[in-house]
Amino acid sequence: MRTRYLIFLLSVVPGATLAASGVTFPASKIDLKPQSVTLPGSGARYEGPGAAVLNTNCLLCHSPAFVDSQPPLPADVWKSEVTKMRDSFGAPIGDAAIPDIVRALVERHGLPAGNAPGGEGEAGASG
Amino acid sequence: MTTYSFNRRRLFTMTAYGALGAALPPVARSALAETIDLPFANGERQIAPAGTFPEKAAMIIHRTRPPLLETPWSVLGQHVFTPNESFYVRWHLGDFPTHVDIASYRIRVYGAVDALYEISLKDLAADFDPIDLAAVNQCSGNSRGRVEPRVPGAQWADGAMGNAMWTGVPISQIIARAKPRANASHVAFRSMERLVSMFPDKDIYEKVLPLEKAMDGNVMAAYGMNGEQMPVLNGSPVRLVVPGWYATYWVKMLSEIEVTTHPGEKFWMAGAYKIPDRPNGSIRPGETGVNYVPISAMNPRSFFSNAGTGDRISSGADFVLRGLAFGGNSAVRSVDISLDEGRSWEPASLGKDWGDFSFRQWSFRLPAGRKGKLAVIARVTSALGERQPLQAGWNGGGFMYNPAPRIDIEFV
């Protein structure tokens, strides 16, 4: 049996350093101050099936969680994703590596049940 | 549909689930949940404790780098105005400033104009008339994890959206000062967000609006979010706000405004964020021969805030169902509730009207004495007459998901 809970918001949110000498918007009384923040390090590497090929080709641009959170997808959908990373985002992936990467992704995620048509194709999804 | 189960093997910090409706008693625990189960396959996600990401409370992590952080529904559903520290975060490219220098920040205004110029933040404060406008910022792919058949992309539940009171200068004022030429037809907005530096500098985040849209008086260069400077991760110091349109157009860290004579040919207009040129952007899965166009206006959506499928609710007292709705690209005309699988509908009561583009709270009283199982559907109709479908549409990008939500509850 499950019970639902809420996350409690801490009233103090650390992480931002504010310094003096800002800009005040008189009409709206909003003060802009210099901000300096630190983002958490990505750290993690792919583990498990296909990890070596993904660590070599994918970690440069993004952390693994995004890939690991994807649903099972047909191989041709994965291929269009990998190709997009190269053609649209400049990832240094050679033609020869693409089948290996696609194989690793299918191995990790499995294929969709049935024969579900997939993916973004022409739409070039994002968001 | 809009509540999630936290993994009980973890420890929790808790507040009252029933703050607005008391479906369950408040429970107190001692530490933050570390994971959450979103309501679809492979939906377990880590929770980043408050402060893990700068200026942010506890957030659902979809990706650390570049950050994709979802607002937990337990927070989102309880506010008309989403708290800044809980507002979702979505970056496309890995290289964006982590230091905001107020003194040197400039927005360049140029292109098909007779009077190009640069705006400092001091100019923005001193030289223009600001407006306040409440507007929902929603990722084009919000709720993508619910799309069937599943599609690639960020597998969000319903928390890739938020509502804020934005303060800023209408783009119409900024562009008027630059004196656009007669052949001007579009405006390109560019961010300081770009690919990490080791790659060819082929991609800067750029979105393009038709000139008429940019000049509508609502589209603004915002520097205030709920009365404060916005978090860096939400685009400080200045972000484009495009009320009624999907968040892909709400360019963060706005640095360039170029008046142009074409609709934009770069990746973020010509490649990504395109939808089938069909009603509600919807096609049959696998359908081919479809014309694709850039996504633009949002469709209407509603949500349950204080009850979810599986809830057992006491029949000993009236129960007031509560939720949020927005009309997409126009106001909420009505929110209607069905207790009989969509055969008949009764209007919900609407809360305070914060403007056409804001969240609006709704409520619907279920009298005491009801026993047994009950399916409830909530459907919003916009002022433009758009109505949520009862069945989800589909497109390969997982965009514009908006079926009327349904919950299955039980009165005991």
Coordinates of C-alpha atoms in Angstrom, one line a residue:
Chain A
M1 CA 0.0 0.0 0.0
R2 CA 1.3 3.4 -0.9
T3 CA 0.8 6.7 0.8
R4 CA 1.4 10.0 -0.9
Y5 CA 3.6 12.6 0.6
L6 CA 4.7 16.1 -0.1
I7 CA 8.1 17.5 -0.3
F8 CA 8.7 20.1 2.3
L9 CA 10.2 23.3 1.0
L10 CA 13.1 24.6 3.0
S11 CA 12.5 28.2 3.7
V12 CA 16.1 29.2 3.1
V13 CA 17.4 28.3 -0.3
P14 CA 21.2 28.4 -0.4
G15 CA 23.3 28.6 -3.5
A16 CA 23.3 32.2 -4.7
T17 CA 25.8 34.8 -3.8
L18 CA 24.5 38.3 -3.8
A19 CA 26.8 41.3 -3.8
A20 CA 26.2 45.0 -3.7
S21 CA 25.8 47.5 -6.5
G22 CA 22.7 46.5 -8.3
V23 CA 20.0 48.1 -10.5
T24 CA 16.7 49.1 -9.0
F25 CA 13.6 49.4 -11.2
P26 CA 11.8 52.3 -9.6
A27 CA 8.3 51.6 -11.0
S28 CA 8.3 47.9 -10.0
K29 CA 10.7 48.2 -7.1
I30 CA 12.6 45.1 -8.3
D31 CA 16.3 45.1 -7.4
L32 CA 18.7 43.4 -9.7
K33 CA 21.9 42.4 -8.1
P34 CA 25.0 40.5 -9.4
Q35 CA 24.5 36.8 -9.2
S36 CA 27.1 34.1 -9.0
V37 CA 26.1 30.5 -8.8
T38 CA 27.7 27.1 -8.8
L39 CA 26.1 24.2 -10.6
P40 CA 26.5 20.7 -9.3
G41 CA 29.1 18.6 -11.1
S42 CA 27.7 15.9 -13.3
G43 CA 30.0 13.2 -12.0
A44 CA 28.1 10.1 -12.9
R45 CA 29.0 7.7 -15.7
Y46 CA 27.0 5.2 -17.6
E47 CA 27.0 1.8 -15.9
G48 CA 25.7 -1.6 -17.0
P49 CA 25.0 -2.7 -20.6
G50 CA 26.7 -0.7 -23.3
A51 CA 28.3 1.6 -20.8
A52 CA 31.7 1.8 -22.5
V53 CA 30.5 3.0 -25.8
L54 CA 28.1 5.5 -24.2
N55 CA 30.8 6.9 -21.9
T56 CA 33.0 7.4 -24.9
N57 CA 30.5 9.1 -27.1
C58 CA 27.8 10.7 -25.0
L59 CA 29.2 12.1 -21.8
L60 CA 30.9 15.0 -23.4
C61 CA 27.7 17.0 -23.8
H62 CA 25.2 15.6 -21.2
S63 CA 24.9 13.6 -18.1
P64 CA 23.6 10.0 -18.3
A65 CA 20.3 10.4 -16.4
F66 CA 18.6 11.9 -19.4
V67 CA 19.3 8.8 -21.6
D68 CA 18.6 6.4 -18.8
S69 CA 15.2 7.9 -18.2
Q70 CA 14.1 7.3 -21.8
P71 CA 11.4 4.6 -22.5
P72 CA 12.1 1.6 -24.7
L73 CA 12.3 2.9 -28.3
P74 CA 12.7 1.3 -31.7
A75 CA 16.2 1.2 -33.1
D76 CA 15.4 3.7 -35.9
V77 CA 14.2 6.2 -33.3
W78 CA 17.5 5.9 -31.4
K79 CA 19.4 6.2 -34.7
S80 CA 17.6 9.5 -35.4
E81 CA 18.5 10.7 -31.9
V82 CA 22.1 9.9 -32.2
T83 CA 22.3 11.4 -35.7
K84 CA 20.8 14.6 -34.4
M85 CA 23.4 14.8 -31.7
R86 CA 26.0 14.8 -34.4
D87 CA 24.4 16.9 -37.1
S88 CA 22.6 19.4 -35.0
F89 CA 24.7 19.6 -31.9
G90 CA 28.2 18.9 -33.3
A91 CA 28.9 15.8 -31.3
P92 CA 32.1 14.2 -32.7
I93 CA 30.6 10.9 -33.6
G94 CA 31.9 9.0 -36.6
D95 CA 29.6 7.1 -39.0
A96 CA 31.2 3.8 -37.8
A97 CA 30.3 4.5 -34.2
I98 CA 26.5 5.1 -34.8
P99 CA 25.5 1.4 -35.1
D100 CA 27.4 0.6 -31.9
I101 CA 25.7 3.4 -30.0
V102 CA 22.3 2.4 -31.2
R103 CA 22.9 -1.2 -30.3
A104 CA 24.0 -0.1 -26.8
L105 CA 20.9 2.0 -26.3
V106 CA 18.5 -0.8 -27.5
E107 CA 20.4 -3.2 -25.2
R108 CA 19.9 -1.0 -22.2
H109 CA 16.3 0.0 -22.8
G110 CA 14.8 -2.9 -24.6
L111 CA 12.3 -2.5 -27.5
P112 CA 8.8 -1.3 -27.1
A113 CA 6.1 -3.9 -26.6
G114 CA 4.2 -4.8 -29.8
N115 CA 5.2 -2.9 -32.9
A116 CA 4.7 0.7 -31.6
P117 CA 5.6 3.2 -34.3
G118 CA 8.0 5.6 -32.8
G119 CA 9.7 8.7 -32.5
E120 CA 10.2 12.1 -33.6
G121 CA 11.5 11.6 -37.2
E122 CA 10.7 14.8 -39.1
A123 CA 9.6 16.7 -36.0
G124 CA 13.2 16.8 -34.6
A125 CA 11.7 17.0 -31.1
S126 CA 13.1 18.8 -28.2
G127 CA 11.8 20.2 -24.9
Chain B
M1 CA -3.4 11.6 -12.5
T2 CA -1.4 14.3 -11.0
T3 CA 0.0 12.8 -7.9
Y4 CA 2.9 10.6 -7.5
S5 CA 4.1 8.0 -5.1
F6 CA 7.3 8.5 -3.3
N7 CA 9.3 5.4 -2.5
R8 CA 8.6 4.5 1.0
R9 CA 11.9 2.9 1.6
R10 CA 13.4 6.4 1.7
L11 CA 13.1 9.0 4.4
F12 CA 10.9 12.0 3.9
T13 CA 10.3 15.5 5.0
M14 CA 6.6 16.1 4.9
T15 CA 3.9 18.7 4.9
A16 CA 0.2 18.4 4.6
Y17 CA -1.0 16.7 1.5
G18 CA -4.4 18.0 2.3
A19 CA -3.6 21.6 2.7
L20 CA -6.4 22.5 0.3
G21 CA -8.7 19.6 0.7
A22 CA -7.6 17.1 3.3
A23 CA -7.7 13.9 1.3
L24 CA -5.1 12.5 3.7
P25 CA -4.0 13.7 7.1
P26 CA -0.7 15.5 7.4
V27 CA 2.3 13.4 8.1
A28 CA 5.7 14.6 9.4
R29 CA 8.9 12.8 8.6
S30 CA 12.5 13.8 9.0
A31 CA 14.4 14.0 5.7
L32 CA 13.9 14.5 2.0
A33 CA 12.6 11.9 -0.3
E34 CA 15.5 10.9 -2.6
T35 CA 13.4 9.4 -5.4
I36 CA 10.0 9.8 -6.8
D37 CA 8.0 7.5 -9.1
L38 CA 6.5 9.4 -11.9
P39 CA 3.3 7.8 -13.3
F40 CA 4.8 6.0 -16.3
A41 CA 7.2 3.1 -17.0
N42 CA 10.8 3.9 -16.2
G43 CA 9.5 6.8 -14.2
E44 CA 11.8 6.7 -11.1
R45 CA 13.7 9.9 -10.7
Q46 CA 16.1 11.3 -8.1
I47 CA 15.0 14.3 -6.1
A48 CA 17.7 17.0 -5.7
P49 CA 17.5 18.3 -2.2
A50 CA 17.0 22.0 -1.7
G51 CA 20.2 23.9 -2.6
T52 CA 21.7 21.2 -4.8
F53 CA 20.9 23.5 -7.7
P54 CA 21.4 27.2 -7.0
E55 CA 18.4 29.2 -5.8
K56 CA 16.3 26.1 -6.0
A57 CA 14.2 24.1 -3.6
A58 CA 13.8 20.3 -3.9
M59 CA 13.4 19.4 -7.6
I60 CA 12.9 16.3 -9.7
I61 CA 16.1 15.6 -11.7
H62 CA 15.7 14.6 -15.4
R63 CA 19.2 15.7 -16.3
T64 CA 22.0 17.3 -14.4
R65 CA 23.9 18.8 -17.3
P66 CA 22.5 20.8 -19.0
P67 CA 19.9 21.0 -16.2
L68 CA 16.4 19.6 -16.6
L69 CA 14.5 20.0 -13.3
E70 CA 10.8 19.4 -12.8
T71 CA 8.6 20.9 -10.1
P72 CA 7.1 18.3 -7.9
W73 CA 3.3 18.3 -8.3
S74 CA 2.9 18.3 -4.6
V75 CA 4.3 21.9 -4.7
L76 CA 3.1 23.0 -8.1
G77 CA -0.6 22.1 -7.5
Q78 CA -0.8 24.2 -4.4
H79 CA 0.0 27.6 -5.8
V80 CA -1.6 30.0 -8.3
F81 CA 1.9 31.6 -8.6
T82 CA 4.6 29.0 -8.6
P83 CA 7.4 29.9 -6.1
N84 CA 10.6 31.0 -7.9
E85 CA 12.7 28.5 -6.0
S86 CA 10.4 25.6 -7.2
F87 CA 9.9 26.9 -10.8
Y88 CA 11.0 24.2 -13.3
V89 CA 14.3 24.5 -15.2
R90 CA 15.0 23.6 -18.8
W91 CA 18.3 24.3 -20.6
H92 CA 19.1 23.0 -24.0
L93 CA 22.8 23.7 -24.3
G94 CA 25.6 23.2 -21.8
D95 CA 27.3 26.6 -21.9
F96 CA 25.5 29.5 -20.2
P97 CA 26.7 32.1 -17.7
T98 CA 26.7 31.3 -14.0
H99 CA 27.7 34.9 -13.2
V100 CA 25.4 37.7 -13.9
D101 CA 27.2 41.0 -14.2
I102 CA 24.6 43.7 -13.7
A103 CA 26.8 46.6 -14.7
S104 CA 28.0 45.2 -18.1
Y105 CA 24.9 43.3 -19.2
R106 CA 23.6 44.6 -22.6
I107 CA 20.9 43.6 -25.0
R108 CA 21.7 44.5 -28.6
V109 CA 18.8 45.7 -30.8
Y110 CA 19.7 45.7 -34.5
G111 CA 18.9 44.2 -37.9
A112 CA 16.2 45.7 -40.3
V113 CA 16.0 48.9 -38.3
D114 CA 17.2 52.5 -38.8
A115 CA 18.4 53.1 -35.2
L116 CA 20.3 50.1 -33.8
Y117 CA 21.2 50.5 -30.1
E118 CA 22.2 48.6 -27.0
I119 CA 20.2 48.5 -23.7
S120 CA 21.9 48.3 -20.4
L121 CA 19.9 47.1 -17.4
K122 CA 20.0 50.7 -16.1
D123 CA 18.5 51.8 -19.4
L124 CA 15.8 49.1 -19.2
A125 CA 14.9 50.5 -15.7
A126 CA 15.0 54.2 -16.6
D127 CA 13.8 54.5 -20.2
F128 CA 10.8 52.3 -20.6
D129 CA 7.4 51.8 -19.0
P130 CA 7.2 48.4 -17.3
I131 CA 4.2 46.1 -17.2
D132 CA 3.2 43.3 -14.8
L133 CA 1.5 40.3 -16.4
A134 CA 0.7 36.8 -15.0
A135 CA 1.5 34.1 -17.5
V136 CA 2.0 30.3 -17.6
N137 CA 5.3 29.2 -18.8
Q138 CA 4.9 25.6 -20.1
C139 CA 7.5 23.4 -21.8
S140 CA 6.2 22.2 -25.2
G141 CA 6.8 18.7 -24.1
N142 CA 5.3 18.9 -20.6
S143 CA 3.7 15.5 -19.7
R144 CA 5.7 13.8 -22.5
G145 CA 6.1 10.8 -20.2
R146 CA 2.4 10.2 -20.4
V147 CA 2.4 10.0 -24.3
E148 CA 1.5 6.6 -25.7
P149 CA 3.2 5.2 -27.8
R150 CA 6.2 6.6 -25.9
V151 CA 8.5 9.1 -27.7
P152 CA 12.1 10.3 -27.0
G153 CA 12.8 13.5 -25.1
A154 CA 12.6 14.7 -21.6
Q155 CA 10.2 12.3 -19.9
W156 CA 8.3 14.9 -17.9
A157 CA 5.3 14.3 -15.7
D158 CA 3.1 17.5 -15.4
G159 CA 5.7 19.7 -13.7
A160 CA 7.5 21.3 -16.6
M161 CA 5.4 24.4 -16.2
G162 CA 4.8 27.2 -13.8
N163 CA 2.9 30.4 -13.4
A164 CA 4.5 33.7 -12.5
M165 CA 3.8 37.4 -12.3
W166 CA 6.3 38.7 -14.8
T167 CA 7.6 42.3 -14.7
G168 CA 9.3 43.8 -17.7
V169 CA 9.3 46.0 -20.7
P170 CA 7.1 45.2 -23.7
I171 CA 9.2 44.3 -26.8
S172 CA 6.9 46.7 -28.7
Q173 CA 8.5 49.6 -26.9
I174 CA 12.0 48.3 -27.4
I175 CA 11.6 47.7 -31.1
A176 CA 9.7 51.0 -31.7
R177 CA 12.7 52.9 -30.5
A178 CA 14.9 51.1 -33.1
K179 CA 12.6 52.2 -35.9
P180 CA 12.0 49.0 -37.9
R181 CA 12.2 49.3 -41.6
A182 CA 9.2 48.7 -43.9
N183 CA 10.4 45.2 -44.9
A184 CA 10.8 44.0 -41.4
S185 CA 8.6 40.8 -40.8
H186 CA 10.1 38.8 -37.9
V187 CA 12.2 39.3 -34.8
A188 CA 15.0 36.8 -33.7
F189 CA 15.7 36.6 -30.0
R190 CA 19.0 35.1 -28.9
S191 CA 20.3 33.8 -25.6
M192 CA 23.7 33.6 -24.1
E193 CA 23.0 29.9 -24.0
R194 CA 25.2 28.0 -26.4
L195 CA 27.0 24.7 -27.1
V196 CA 30.0 24.0 -24.9
S197 CA 33.0 25.7 -26.3
M198 CA 34.9 22.6 -27.6
F199 CA 32.4 22.3 -30.4
P200 CA 32.1 24.4 -33.5
D201 CA 30.1 27.5 -32.7
K202 CA 27.3 26.5 -34.9
D203 CA 24.5 26.7 -32.4
I204 CA 23.3 29.6 -30.3
Y205 CA 19.8 29.3 -28.8
E206 CA 17.7 31.5 -31.1
K207 CA 13.9 31.7 -31.5
V208 CA 12.0 33.8 -34.0
L209 CA 8.6 35.5 -33.6
P210 CA 6.5 37.1 -36.4
L211 CA 6.9 40.9 -36.0
E212 CA 3.2 41.2 -35.3
K213 CA 3.4 38.8 -32.4
A214 CA 6.5 40.4 -31.0
M215 CA 4.7 43.8 -31.1
D216 CA 1.5 42.6 -29.4
G217 CA 2.2 44.6 -26.2
N218 CA 2.3 41.4 -24.0
V219 CA 5.5 39.9 -25.3
M220 CA 8.2 41.4 -23.0
A221 CA 11.8 41.5 -21.8
A222 CA 11.1 40.4 -18.2
Y223 CA 13.5 41.2 -15.4
G224 CA 11.1 40.4 -12.5
M225 CA 9.5 37.1 -11.6
N226 CA 6.9 37.2 -8.8
G227 CA 8.3 40.5 -7.7
E228 CA 11.9 39.5 -7.5
Q229 CA 15.0 39.1 -9.6
M230 CA 14.6 35.7 -11.3
P231 CA 16.9 32.7 -10.4
V232 CA 19.9 32.3 -12.7
L233 CA 18.5 29.0 -13.8
N234 CA 15.3 30.7 -15.0
G235 CA 17.1 33.1 -17.2
S236 CA 18.3 36.1 -15.1
P237 CA 18.8 38.9 -15.6
V238 CA 16.4 39.2 -18.6
R239 CA 14.2 36.6 -20.2
L240 CA 11.7 36.9 -23.0
V241 CA 8.1 36.3 -21.9
V242 CA 5.7 35.2 -24.7
P243 CA 2.3 34.9 -22.9
G244 CA 0.1 32.1 -24.4
W245 CA 3.0 30.5 -26.4
Y246 CA 5.1 27.5 -25.4
A247 CA 8.2 28.1 -23.3
T248 CA 10.6 27.3 -26.2
Y249 CA 10.0 30.9 -27.2
W250 CA 10.8 32.3 -23.8
V251 CA 14.5 32.9 -24.5
K252 CA 16.5 33.0 -21.3
M253 CA 19.5 35.4 -20.7
L254 CA 18.3 37.5 -23.6
S255 CA 21.2 39.2 -25.3
E256 CA 20.2 40.0 -28.9
I257 CA 17.1 41.2 -30.5
E258 CA 17.4 41.2 -34.3
V259 CA 14.6 42.5 -36.5
T260 CA 14.7 40.4 -39.6
T261 CA 12.9 39.8 -42.9
H262 CA 12.6 36.0 -42.6
P263 CA 11.1 33.4 -40.2
G264 CA 14.5 31.9 -39.2
E265 CA 16.4 29.0 -40.7
K266 CA 18.4 27.8 -37.7
F267 CA 18.0 24.6 -35.8
W268 CA 15.7 25.8 -33.0
M269 CA 13.1 27.1 -35.5
A270 CA 13.7 25.0 -38.7
G271 CA 14.7 21.7 -37.0
A272 CA 13.4 21.4 -33.4
Y273 CA 10.0 22.1 -31.9
K274 CA 8.0 21.4 -35.0
I275 CA 4.5 19.9 -34.9
P276 CA 2.2 18.4 -37.4
D277 CA 0.1 21.0 -39.2
R278 CA -3.1 19.5 -37.9
P279 CA -5.7 20.4 -35.2
N280 CA -4.0 20.2 -31.8
G281 CA -0.8 19.1 -33.5
S282 CA -2.1 15.5 -33.5
I283 CA -1.6 12.7 -36.0
R284 CA -1.9 8.9 -36.0
P285 CA 1.2 7.2 -34.6
G286 CA 3.4 6.4 -37.6
E287 CA 1.5 8.6 -40.0
T288 CA 3.6 9.9 -42.9
G289 CA 3.2 12.6 -45.5
V290 CA 2.6 15.2 -42.8
N291 CA 3.5 18.8 -43.1
Y292 CA 5.4 20.1 -40.0
V293 CA 5.3 23.7 -38.7
P294 CA 6.9 25.5 -35.7
I295 CA 5.0 25.0 -32.5
S296 CA 3.4 28.2 -31.3
A297 CA 0.3 28.8 -29.1
M298 CA -0.5 26.6 -26.2
N299 CA -3.7 24.5 -25.9
P300 CA -5.9 24.6 -22.7
R301 CA -5.2 22.3 -19.8
S302 CA -6.6 21.5 -16.4
F303 CA -5.2 19.5 -13.4
F304 CA -6.4 18.1 -10.1
S305 CA -4.6 19.6 -7.1
N306 CA -5.9 17.8 -4.0
A307 CA -6.9 14.3 -5.1
G308 CA -5.5 11.6 -7.3
T309 CA -6.3 8.1 -8.5
G310 CA -6.4 5.7 -5.7
D311 CA -7.3 8.2 -3.0
R312 CA -9.8 7.0 -0.4
I313 CA -11.9 9.9 0.9
S314 CA -14.2 10.1 3.9
S315 CA -17.8 10.3 2.9
G316 CA -18.6 11.9 6.3
A317 CA -18.2 15.4 5.1
D318 CA -18.4 17.5 2.0
F319 CA -15.2 17.1 -0.1
V320 CA -14.1 20.1 -2.2
L321 CA -12.1 19.0 -5.2
R322 CA -9.6 21.6 -6.3
G323 CA -7.4 22.1 -9.3
L324 CA -5.6 24.5 -11.6
A325 CA -6.5 25.4 -15.2
F326 CA -5.3 27.7 -18.0
G327 CA -6.8 28.5 -21.3
G328 CA -3.6 28.2 -23.4
N329 CA -3.6 31.3 -25.6
S330 CA -6.7 32.9 -24.1
A331 CA -8.6 33.1 -20.8
V332 CA -10.4 30.2 -19.0
R333 CA -14.0 30.4 -20.0
S334 CA -15.1 27.4 -17.9
V335 CA -13.9 24.3 -16.1
D336 CA -16.5 21.6 -16.2
I337 CA -16.6 18.4 -14.2
S338 CA -18.1 15.1 -15.3
L339 CA -18.9 12.3 -12.8
D340 CA -20.4 10.0 -15.5
E341 CA -17.5 9.3 -17.9
G342 CA -18.1 12.5 -19.9
R343 CA -21.9 12.1 -20.6
S344 CA -22.8 15.2 -18.6
W345 CA -20.9 18.1 -17.2
E346 CA -21.3 20.6 -14.4
P347 CA -19.4 23.8 -14.1
A348 CA -16.7 24.2 -11.4
S349 CA -16.3 27.4 -9.4
L350 CA -13.5 29.5 -10.7
G351 CA -11.1 31.4 -8.4
K352 CA -9.6 34.8 -8.8
D353 CA -9.0 35.9 -12.3
W354 CA -5.3 37.0 -12.6
G355 CA -5.5 37.6 -16.4
D356 CA -6.0 35.7 -19.6
F357 CA -2.6 33.9 -19.5
S358 CA -2.5 32.9 -15.8
F359 CA -3.3 29.7 -13.9
R360 CA -6.8 29.9 -12.5
Q361 CA -7.8 27.8 -9.5
W362 CA -11.1 25.9 -9.7
S363 CA -13.1 24.0 -7.1
F364 CA -16.1 21.6 -7.2
R365 CA -18.0 20.4 -4.1
L366 CA -19.0 16.8 -3.7
P367 CA -21.6 16.5 -0.9
A368 CA -21.2 14.2 2.1
G369 CA -22.8 10.8 2.0
R370 CA -21.5 9.6 -1.3
K371 CA -20.1 6.0 -1.1
G372 CA -18.0 3.9 -3.3
K373 CA -15.9 4.4 -6.4
L374 CA -16.1 7.5 -8.5
A375 CA -14.4 8.6 -11.7
V376 CA -14.0 12.4 -12.1
I377 CA -13.0 14.2 -15.3
A378 CA -12.1 17.9 -15.4
R379 CA -12.2 19.7 -18.7
V380 CA -11.4 23.4 -19.4
T381 CA -12.8 25.4 -22.3
S382 CA -10.9 28.6 -23.3
A383 CA -12.3 31.9 -24.2
L384 CA -11.3 31.1 -27.8
G385 CA -13.6 28.1 -27.6
E386 CA -10.8 25.4 -27.5
R387 CA -11.7 22.5 -25.3
Q388 CA -9.6 19.7 -23.9
P389 CA -10.1 16.4 -25.7
L390 CA -11.1 13.4 -23.7
Q391 CA -8.5 11.2 -25.5
A392 CA -4.9 12.3 -25.8
G393 CA -3.6 13.3 -29.2
W394 CA -0.2 12.1 -30.4
N395 CA 2.8 13.4 -32.3
G396 CA 6.3 12.2 -32.6
G397 CA 7.7 15.0 -30.5
G398 CA 5.4 14.4 -27.6
F399 CA 4.3 18.0 -27.8
M400 CA 1.0 19.7 -26.7
Y401 CA -0.3 16.8 -24.6
N402 CA -3.6 18.0 -23.1
P403 CA -6.4 15.4 -22.6
A404 CA -8.9 16.2 -19.9
P405 CA -7.5 14.6 -16.7
R406 CA -9.4 11.8 -15.0
I407 CA -9.0 10.5 -11.5
D408 CA -10.6 7.4 -9.9
I409 CA -11.3 7.9 -6.3
E410 CA -13.3 6.1 -3.6
F411 CA -15.5 7.4 -0.9
V412 CA -15.5 5.4 2.3

